[in-house]
XYZ file of C-alpha atoms in Angstrom:
539
model
C -47.484 42.333 -140.341
C -49.041 43.262 -138.296
C -47.031 46.489 -137.780
C -48.310 48.919 -134.835
C -47.109 52.576 -134.721
C -47.550 53.789 -130.494
C -46.390 56.452 -129.266
C -46.030 56.956 -125.375
C -45.444 59.774 -123.265
C -44.027 61.336 -120.015
C -45.882 62.610 -117.633
C -49.130 64.471 -118.591
C -49.467 66.252 -114.307
C -53.074 67.204 -116.546
C -51.396 69.287 -119.201
C -53.893 67.454 -121.251
C -54.706 70.390 -123.663
C -50.909 70.876 -124.235
C -50.614 66.521 -124.997
C -53.087 66.310 -127.679
C -52.792 69.353 -129.350
C -49.369 68.014 -129.639
C -50.429 64.654 -130.209
C -52.936 65.601 -133.315
C -50.052 68.401 -135.082
C -47.378 64.717 -135.543
C -51.121 62.795 -136.687
C -51.577 65.155 -139.109
C -47.496 65.021 -140.699
C -46.779 61.628 -140.084
C -49.728 60.235 -140.156
C -52.309 57.556 -138.022
C -50.760 56.349 -134.957
C -52.969 52.813 -132.971
C -52.469 53.930 -129.901
C -50.614 56.487 -126.384
C -49.352 55.634 -123.779
C -49.080 57.223 -120.660
C -46.507 56.913 -117.676
C -45.874 58.781 -114.568
C -48.215 61.287 -113.161
C -50.809 61.461 -115.671
C -52.762 64.125 -113.567
C -51.213 67.297 -111.114
C -52.275 69.718 -109.164
C -53.981 71.858 -111.984
C -56.059 68.720 -113.577
C -59.433 69.659 -112.559
C -60.071 72.261 -114.991
C -59.019 70.539 -119.032
C -60.273 67.368 -116.826
C -63.798 68.926 -116.892
C -63.971 68.938 -121.068
C -62.880 65.215 -120.729
C -64.969 63.590 -117.929
C -68.100 64.869 -119.613
C -67.671 64.268 -123.113
C -67.104 67.745 -124.157
C -63.007 66.695 -126.285
C -62.809 63.711 -127.196
C -58.898 61.956 -126.634
C -57.835 61.949 -130.805
C -56.214 58.818 -129.823
C -56.701 55.887 -128.185
C -54.810 56.509 -124.735
C -54.079 54.007 -122.239
C -52.644 55.652 -118.839
C -51.311 54.061 -115.631
C -52.090 55.138 -112.032
C -51.841 57.119 -109.701
C -48.415 58.129 -107.762
C -49.107 60.174 -105.030
C -52.208 59.898 -102.518
C -53.781 63.234 -103.843
C -54.610 61.682 -107.632
C -55.917 58.000 -106.594
C -59.378 59.808 -106.100
C -59.164 60.161 -110.109
C -59.009 56.029 -110.390
C -62.083 54.737 -109.653
C -61.418 50.988 -109.618
C -58.409 49.632 -109.527
C -58.406 46.747 -111.899
C -58.454 49.176 -114.758
C -61.008 51.112 -116.088
C -62.526 53.442 -119.014
C -61.765 56.997 -117.169
C -63.081 58.708 -120.623
C -63.913 58.819 -123.639
C -60.637 57.379 -124.761
C -58.487 57.811 -122.233
C -58.588 54.279 -120.585
C -57.010 53.462 -117.460
C -55.120 49.636 -117.909
C -55.337 48.613 -113.789
C -52.890 48.331 -111.149
C -50.623 45.943 -112.086
C -51.735 43.317 -114.890
C -50.496 42.099 -118.661
C -52.840 44.674 -121.574
C -52.717 41.871 -125.603
C -54.201 44.335 -128.219
C -55.767 43.534 -131.177
C -52.476 43.661 -133.207
C -51.049 41.082 -131.073
C -48.716 43.023 -129.040
C -48.419 42.491 -125.140
C -48.441 45.368 -123.194
C -47.968 44.261 -118.638
C -47.921 47.387 -116.613
C -46.917 48.450 -113.180
C -49.154 50.883 -111.786
C -47.639 53.838 -109.018
C -44.056 54.089 -107.362
C -42.316 51.471 -105.191
C -43.402 50.299 -101.058
C -41.965 48.714 -98.195
C -45.232 48.411 -96.611
C -47.518 45.041 -97.440
C -50.615 45.824 -98.299
C -49.233 48.744 -100.270
C -51.022 52.631 -100.606
C -53.148 52.733 -103.290
C -51.139 54.335 -105.185
C -47.904 52.177 -104.140
C -46.681 48.598 -105.647
C -45.841 46.167 -103.063
C -42.832 43.206 -103.423
C -45.775 40.795 -103.104
C -47.371 43.026 -106.503
C -44.717 42.722 -108.821
C -43.408 38.837 -107.504
C -47.154 37.996 -108.415
C -47.307 40.301 -111.825
C -43.828 38.595 -112.919
C -45.010 34.355 -112.325
C -48.138 35.422 -113.687
C -46.380 36.242 -116.809
C -43.888 33.401 -116.422
C -45.685 30.677 -115.662
C -47.008 31.265 -118.975
C -45.626 28.248 -122.030
C -42.618 29.092 -124.601
C -42.712 32.570 -121.845
C -39.510 34.570 -123.976
C -41.032 37.713 -123.426
C -42.844 41.080 -123.608
C -43.584 43.687 -126.203
C -43.124 46.583 -123.797
C -43.469 47.328 -120.454
C -44.182 50.556 -118.562
C -43.570 52.078 -115.673
C -43.645 55.190 -113.521
C -40.697 54.918 -111.973
C -36.895 54.422 -113.396
C -34.828 50.739 -112.470
C -32.701 50.801 -110.351
C -28.905 51.475 -111.868
C -30.005 51.403 -115.498
C -27.017 52.505 -116.330
C -24.662 50.259 -115.486
C -22.940 49.899 -119.244
C -24.182 52.280 -120.221
C -24.688 55.920 -121.616
C -25.088 58.272 -118.647
C -28.286 60.076 -118.089
C -26.651 62.769 -116.203
C -27.635 64.567 -113.644
C -29.198 61.285 -112.708
C -27.869 58.894 -110.592
C -30.123 55.962 -111.738
C -28.406 53.973 -108.114
C -30.583 56.335 -105.645
C -33.515 56.962 -107.720
C -35.762 53.967 -109.432
C -36.873 50.825 -108.064
C -35.318 48.008 -107.744
C -37.780 45.590 -107.229
C -39.038 46.836 -111.085
C -35.690 46.614 -112.577
C -36.189 42.505 -111.686
C -39.623 42.783 -113.306
C -37.965 44.177 -116.350
C -35.078 41.497 -116.282
C -38.114 38.588 -115.433
C -39.970 39.932 -118.188
C -37.558 41.833 -121.071
C -39.415 43.557 -122.340
C -38.720 44.831 -125.473
C -39.437 48.558 -125.330
C -39.217 49.777 -121.545
C -40.928 53.422 -120.895
C -40.915 55.208 -117.223
C -41.128 59.030 -115.893
C -41.233 61.244 -112.960
C -37.090 62.109 -112.914
C -38.330 64.622 -115.326
C -36.233 64.492 -118.227
C -35.116 62.499 -121.314
C -32.673 58.968 -121.302
C -32.535 56.859 -123.696
C -30.710 54.427 -122.975
C -29.001 52.150 -125.222
C -30.523 48.549 -126.218
C -29.252 46.245 -123.197
C -28.659 42.410 -124.212
C -31.002 39.464 -121.749
C -28.843 36.496 -122.425
C -24.825 35.767 -121.914
C -22.953 35.453 -124.537
C -21.480 32.645 -125.514
C -23.189 30.677 -122.462
C -26.782 30.950 -124.339
C -28.626 31.281 -126.735
C -29.146 34.864 -128.398
C -32.520 36.258 -127.269
C -34.192 40.035 -128.666
C -32.070 43.540 -127.331
C -34.290 45.527 -124.540
C -34.455 49.262 -124.511
C -35.152 51.325 -122.102
C -36.413 54.889 -122.892
C -36.751 57.358 -120.264
C -38.856 60.459 -121.030
C -39.656 63.597 -119.558
C -43.072 65.758 -118.346
C -45.261 67.479 -120.666
C -44.440 71.363 -122.298
C -41.845 71.607 -120.152
C -40.250 74.232 -120.122
C -36.115 72.704 -121.025
C -37.228 71.029 -124.585
C -36.909 68.007 -122.507
C -38.894 65.024 -125.055
C -41.527 64.081 -123.631
C -43.234 62.296 -126.357
C -41.834 58.989 -128.049
C -42.930 58.113 -131.431
C -41.787 54.535 -132.204
C -43.343 50.684 -135.298
C -43.259 47.931 -133.031
C -44.055 44.210 -135.271
C -45.431 41.952 -132.568
C -42.650 39.928 -130.911
C -45.575 36.725 -131.886
C -45.203 37.513 -135.513
C -41.899 38.003 -135.546
C -39.496 35.995 -137.096
C -36.915 33.807 -134.702
C -34.384 35.140 -135.980
C -34.957 38.130 -136.453
C -35.801 38.995 -132.774
C -32.453 37.700 -132.469
C -30.660 40.786 -134.064
C -27.976 42.444 -131.804
C -27.539 45.735 -133.214
C -23.699 47.108 -132.969
C -24.092 49.212 -130.343
C -25.767 46.485 -127.637
C -24.405 46.371 -123.998
C -24.228 43.429 -121.547
C -27.752 44.220 -119.111
C -27.822 46.229 -116.476
C -30.271 44.472 -114.013
C -27.434 41.203 -113.206
C -26.768 42.365 -110.022
C -29.144 42.480 -108.576
C -30.919 39.588 -110.059
C -27.769 37.508 -108.524
C -28.174 39.404 -104.823
C -32.111 37.995 -105.392
C -30.942 34.701 -105.607
C -28.049 34.718 -102.770
C -30.505 36.577 -101.110
C -33.564 34.317 -101.014
C -35.503 37.486 -99.871
C -37.765 40.158 -102.238
C -36.422 43.313 -103.379
C -36.793 46.183 -101.502
C -35.717 49.796 -102.145
C -33.790 50.362 -98.947
C -30.775 52.409 -100.141
C -27.231 49.808 -99.777
C -23.696 50.395 -101.366
C -23.385 49.107 -104.690
C -20.524 47.897 -107.134
C -21.685 49.485 -110.731
C -20.358 46.480 -112.464
C -19.873 42.969 -110.555
C -21.831 41.588 -107.454
C -20.136 42.814 -104.265
C -18.578 39.383 -102.867
C -18.036 41.120 -99.870
C -21.500 41.105 -98.573
C -22.424 37.959 -96.341
C -25.520 36.822 -98.256
C -26.581 33.700 -97.188
C -25.727 30.349 -96.155
C -23.202 28.054 -97.589
C -22.712 24.828 -97.279
C -20.393 23.665 -95.126
C -16.839 21.804 -96.912
C -16.880 18.123 -95.491
C -13.177 19.503 -94.483
C -15.507 22.571 -92.163
C -17.308 19.471 -90.777
C -15.032 17.384 -89.934
C -13.172 20.321 -88.210
C -16.640 21.440 -86.475
C -16.452 17.497 -84.693
C -12.769 17.678 -83.779
C -13.908 20.947 -81.651
C -12.542 23.436 -84.330
C -15.628 25.792 -85.357
C -13.794 28.590 -86.070
C -15.049 29.879 -88.941
C -14.042 30.330 -92.533
C -11.211 32.994 -92.881
C -12.005 35.988 -96.430
C -9.671 34.064 -99.288
C -6.350 36.806 -99.391
C -5.543 37.562 -102.258
C -2.298 35.217 -103.898
C 1.384 35.528 -103.464
C 3.769 35.339 -106.163
C 6.389 32.580 -105.757
C 9.069 35.259 -106.276
C 10.353 37.882 -106.243
C 7.321 40.376 -108.447
C 8.266 44.042 -110.214
C 4.769 44.469 -110.074
C 3.351 43.893 -106.354
C 3.148 47.979 -104.904
C 4.308 46.155 -102.243
C 7.324 44.320 -103.909
C 10.742 46.782 -103.487
C 11.675 44.932 -106.801
C 8.548 48.164 -108.582
C 10.030 51.154 -109.606
C 8.734 53.531 -107.339
C 9.021 56.910 -109.741
C 7.226 55.734 -112.035
C 4.035 55.652 -109.568
C 1.976 58.660 -110.500
C -1.651 56.631 -109.070
C -2.271 55.139 -106.581
C -5.925 54.348 -105.813
C -7.730 52.003 -103.712
C -7.358 48.666 -105.471
C -5.243 50.298 -108.245
C -1.877 52.104 -109.490
C -1.541 54.044 -112.020
C 2.340 53.571 -113.838
C 3.973 54.894 -116.852
C 5.851 51.634 -118.785
C 9.121 51.212 -118.827
C 10.383 52.043 -121.999
C 7.356 53.117 -123.052
C 6.263 53.763 -126.349
C 5.748 56.862 -125.869
C 5.769 59.233 -123.045
C 2.262 58.743 -121.650
C 2.354 55.281 -122.346
C 0.349 53.814 -119.063
C 0.191 50.519 -117.313
C -3.232 49.828 -114.827
C -1.911 47.510 -112.466
C -4.111 46.453 -109.202
C -1.708 46.524 -106.133
C -1.322 42.640 -105.026
C -0.964 40.052 -107.290
C -3.177 38.803 -109.657
C -1.914 36.924 -112.771
C -4.324 38.549 -114.877
C -8.930 39.973 -115.995
C -10.143 37.524 -114.902
C -8.991 36.326 -112.305
C -9.140 39.628 -110.085
C -11.698 39.587 -107.498
C -14.985 41.842 -108.093
C -13.908 45.073 -106.140
C -10.163 45.349 -108.400
C -12.543 44.958 -111.134
C -14.725 48.188 -110.104
C -11.263 50.142 -109.826
C -10.075 48.270 -112.477
C -13.381 50.160 -114.473
C -13.128 53.355 -112.762
C -8.707 54.037 -114.128
C -10.153 53.652 -117.986
C -12.864 55.899 -117.105
C -10.236 58.159 -115.774
C -8.708 57.717 -118.590
C -10.616 57.983 -121.412
C -12.023 61.452 -120.091
C -7.986 61.621 -119.693
C -6.450 61.283 -123.233
C -9.854 62.490 -124.900
C -8.812 66.496 -123.194
C -5.631 66.451 -125.171
C -7.508 64.962 -128.635
C -6.124 61.199 -128.046
C -8.545 57.820 -127.140
C -6.592 54.928 -125.759
C -5.937 51.391 -126.731
C -5.713 49.006 -123.797
C -4.210 45.392 -124.505
C -3.532 42.514 -122.570
C -1.642 39.376 -123.013
C -1.272 36.428 -120.335
C 0.395 34.812 -121.889
C 4.291 33.916 -120.402
C 3.778 36.739 -117.505
C 2.613 36.596 -114.042
C 1.799 40.328 -113.084
C -1.966 41.485 -114.540
C -0.285 44.564 -116.861
C -3.348 45.893 -118.339
C -1.068 48.243 -121.096
C -2.800 51.824 -122.307
C -1.634 53.694 -124.717
C -2.954 56.963 -126.741
C -2.234 56.988 -130.809
C -4.936 60.845 -132.371
C -7.970 60.677 -133.018
C -7.306 62.368 -135.888
C -5.198 60.105 -136.776
C -6.934 56.469 -136.476
C -9.817 56.084 -136.210
C -11.386 52.731 -133.806
C -11.719 50.783 -137.547
C -8.946 51.800 -138.644
C -6.606 50.103 -135.475
C -9.825 47.113 -135.256
C -8.165 46.774 -138.547
C -3.835 47.119 -138.327
C -4.478 44.065 -135.644
C -6.790 41.739 -138.284
C -4.451 42.026 -140.091
C -0.853 41.526 -138.931
C -2.857 38.854 -136.253
C -4.636 36.861 -139.841
C -0.423 37.755 -141.430
C 0.956 35.754 -138.549
C -1.562 32.769 -138.129
C -3.670 34.042 -135.041
C -7.614 34.213 -134.929
C -8.380 36.999 -132.942
C -12.985 37.684 -132.501
C -14.098 40.796 -132.362
C -16.545 39.932 -129.571
C -19.415 41.807 -128.827
C -19.577 45.562 -127.365
C -19.291 46.308 -123.332
C -19.463 41.969 -123.245
C -17.623 41.076 -119.697
C -14.542 39.392 -120.741
C -14.312 36.906 -117.930
C -17.786 35.198 -120.458
C -15.849 34.181 -122.951
C -11.659 33.825 -121.336
C -11.756 30.945 -118.354
C -9.389 32.363 -115.097
C -5.702 30.000 -116.116
C -6.677 30.059 -119.318
C -4.220 31.942 -122.019
C -5.701 34.480 -124.204
C -4.543 37.649 -125.875
C -6.961 40.215 -125.466
C -7.166 44.391 -127.294
C -9.967 47.071 -126.236
C -11.089 50.411 -127.426
C -12.038 53.942 -125.684
C -15.281 52.870 -127.285
C -16.029 49.363 -126.078
C -15.087 47.016 -128.715
C -13.148 44.518 -127.922
C -10.798 41.468 -130.151
C -9.889 38.627 -128.031
C -7.187 35.748 -129.010
C -7.677 32.552 -126.978
C -3.342 31.416 -127.509
C -2.954 27.449 -127.433
C 0.467 27.772 -128.741
C 3.459 30.309 -128.831
C 1.891 33.940 -129.227
C 3.936 36.895 -130.333
C 5.075 38.601 -126.964
C 5.656 41.940 -128.420
C 2.115 41.350 -130.862
C 0.678 44.411 -129.337
C 2.997 46.685 -129.457
C 4.156 45.747 -132.368
C 0.387 46.774 -133.933
C 0.631 49.868 -132.270
C 3.936 50.781 -133.083
C 3.447 50.352 -137.505
C 2.846 52.340 -139.621
C 0.192 52.529 -139.952
C -1.162 53.256 -135.966
C 1.618 55.458 -134.775
C 4.616 54.693 -137.109
C 7.180 53.827 -134.938
C 8.110 50.809 -135.397
C 11.496 51.787 -134.391
C 10.051 51.597 -130.917
C 8.274 47.985 -131.866
C 10.440 46.274 -128.613
C 10.556 48.229 -125.027
C 14.210 47.439 -124.683
C 15.317 49.003 -127.697
C 13.038 52.375 -125.483
C 15.198 52.268 -122.265
C 15.539 55.986 -121.185
C 17.492 57.219 -117.993
C 15.935 58.040 -114.524
C 15.695 61.485 -114.400
C 14.057 61.648 -117.625
C 11.417 59.257 -116.858
C 10.840 60.912 -112.904
C 10.079 64.376 -115.792
C 8.039 62.335 -118.058
C 6.254 60.873 -114.310
C 6.281 63.875 -113.002
C 4.359 65.633 -116.030
C 2.031 62.866 -116.527
C 1.486 63.177 -112.103
C 0.325 67.351 -113.687
C -1.243 66.781 -116.263
C -4.026 63.156 -115.342
C -4.230 65.428 -111.356
C -7.890 66.830 -113.084
C -9.125 63.960 -114.762
C -7.499 61.082 -110.965
C -10.395 59.722 -109.050
C -7.842 58.083 -106.298
C -7.258 62.466 -105.023
C -10.837 62.588 -104.707
C -11.040 59.552 -102.330
C-alpha cells in the first residue's frame, strides 16, 4: 500500500533556518518524508532576512513544503496569487481554499486565513461564503466519505468538548465556528491548526452516531506550537497515512479505544435550527448539548394552536414545565420529605446529598432539583450541571486517592438518583471494576454491555425504557436494558463484594442506617472537604 510519511508544522513566523534544520535532523535519523505541511503564520515580521535566501534560490527547502496564506495584512504581500503558486523552490502556497490531491492519492483540503464576518473577506481572511463554497464543492463529489487531511490556521471552536483539556487555551473563545462546521462536514482523518502557540493533540472523535449510523472513520485534531519556541512546545508532528481511497473499508472504520463523541454536534444542530451560516459571534454555550432556551427558527404550529388562533386565542405557547411527581417524592428538593441535613451542595438545577445508609461515609447522590425520572429525561441545562458535578467529584475523589463509580437504576424509582461511590485507586483498577460488574451480571443472567467511551447514554436508551447503567470516572460505561425483573441492589452489591470494597454486610442500605447526629456529622465533614471543588459556591 502507498504509505505516505508526512510532517506537519505550526507557526513558522519566518524562522526558516530553525525549521529546515530540524527537518534535516529528523530525516537523517528517521529517513525521508514525502511532504511538509505548514499551518498558521508561515511568515512573520522579521522574515525578510532569512526568506531572501530561499526566494532567490541561494538556499532550498530540504523537503516539498506546502503552506497556507496570510493571517494578517502585514504578510499578504508574500502571496502574489490568491489561487496558489510556487513561492520558492520546494515551497508552494496552496491558495485561499481548495483540495490538493497528491500523487499517492492523498486528499488534502485547506482554508487559508482567519475568520471574518465581512463579505468579501479581506485578503488574509475567509468568510462564511468561502467556507460554504469549499464544503459544497467537496460534498458534491460522488460517494464522498471525507478527506485525509484538513489544514486551517485557526483552531475549530469547541474542539475540546468531550475530550482532554487543552490547558490554558479557552476553546470557547478562541478559534472559529466556521472551521468547526467545516471539520464536521469534511470529516478529516487528520486536522492540523496553529496560531495559539500551543501543542494540543485531541483524543480521536467519531464521525457517526453510535447505534444509529453506519460506523465511519475517526478524526484526529492536532494543534501545533510556533517553531523554535522557548517553552519547547511541540511544533513538528510526524505521521504516516495511507490514502482513504486505498484502505480496506473495515480497517478504515476501526474505532480506537479512546475515541470520543463528535465535539461539533451542538454547533451543527444550532446551524440547522437557525438555517443561517455559522459565524464568530460570541454567545453563551452549553458544552455538551444544544441549548433549548434559545428560540431558534419557527416551528410549524400544531392543529390545536391553529384552532386556538381561529378562536382569537393567539397566546404564545408556554415553555415546557418540569414534570411533577404523581405523589410525595423523597428527592424533589422542594418536597417536605427530603432529609435536608444530608444535602451537601446545591447548584442551579441539581444538588448533592449523602446517601441514606451509604455504602461508605462519602457515598453521594447527584439529584436533579426538579422532578425527573432518569438521565434520558433531563433537559440540556440539567445535563450540563450533572456533568459539572461529575467532574467536581472526580477531582475531589482523585485528590483523596480514589476513583468514583457511578450507577443509575431506572427501574422501580420515580426520581433520578445517580449513585456515586468512591473506590481506592490503589485497590481497584477500572478493568477490575468492569470485570466485577460483568462477572456478577453473567451469574444473574443479566446482559451488561460495554458502550463506547464518551458516548451519550441518550443514544442507547429511550425515555420511559427501564435500564441500568454504570459509568467510571474514565468515561467507560456499561449498560443493561431491563426487560423483566431486576435486582434492586445490584449495583451496590457488586461494589460491596469481596472483589471490590469487601463490605458484603453493607450491600443493603436498610442494614446501614445511622443516627441523625452521625449523618449530620458526616454531611458536615463532606461539605468541608468538598468546598474547594464545589463550583456551586463560586456561581
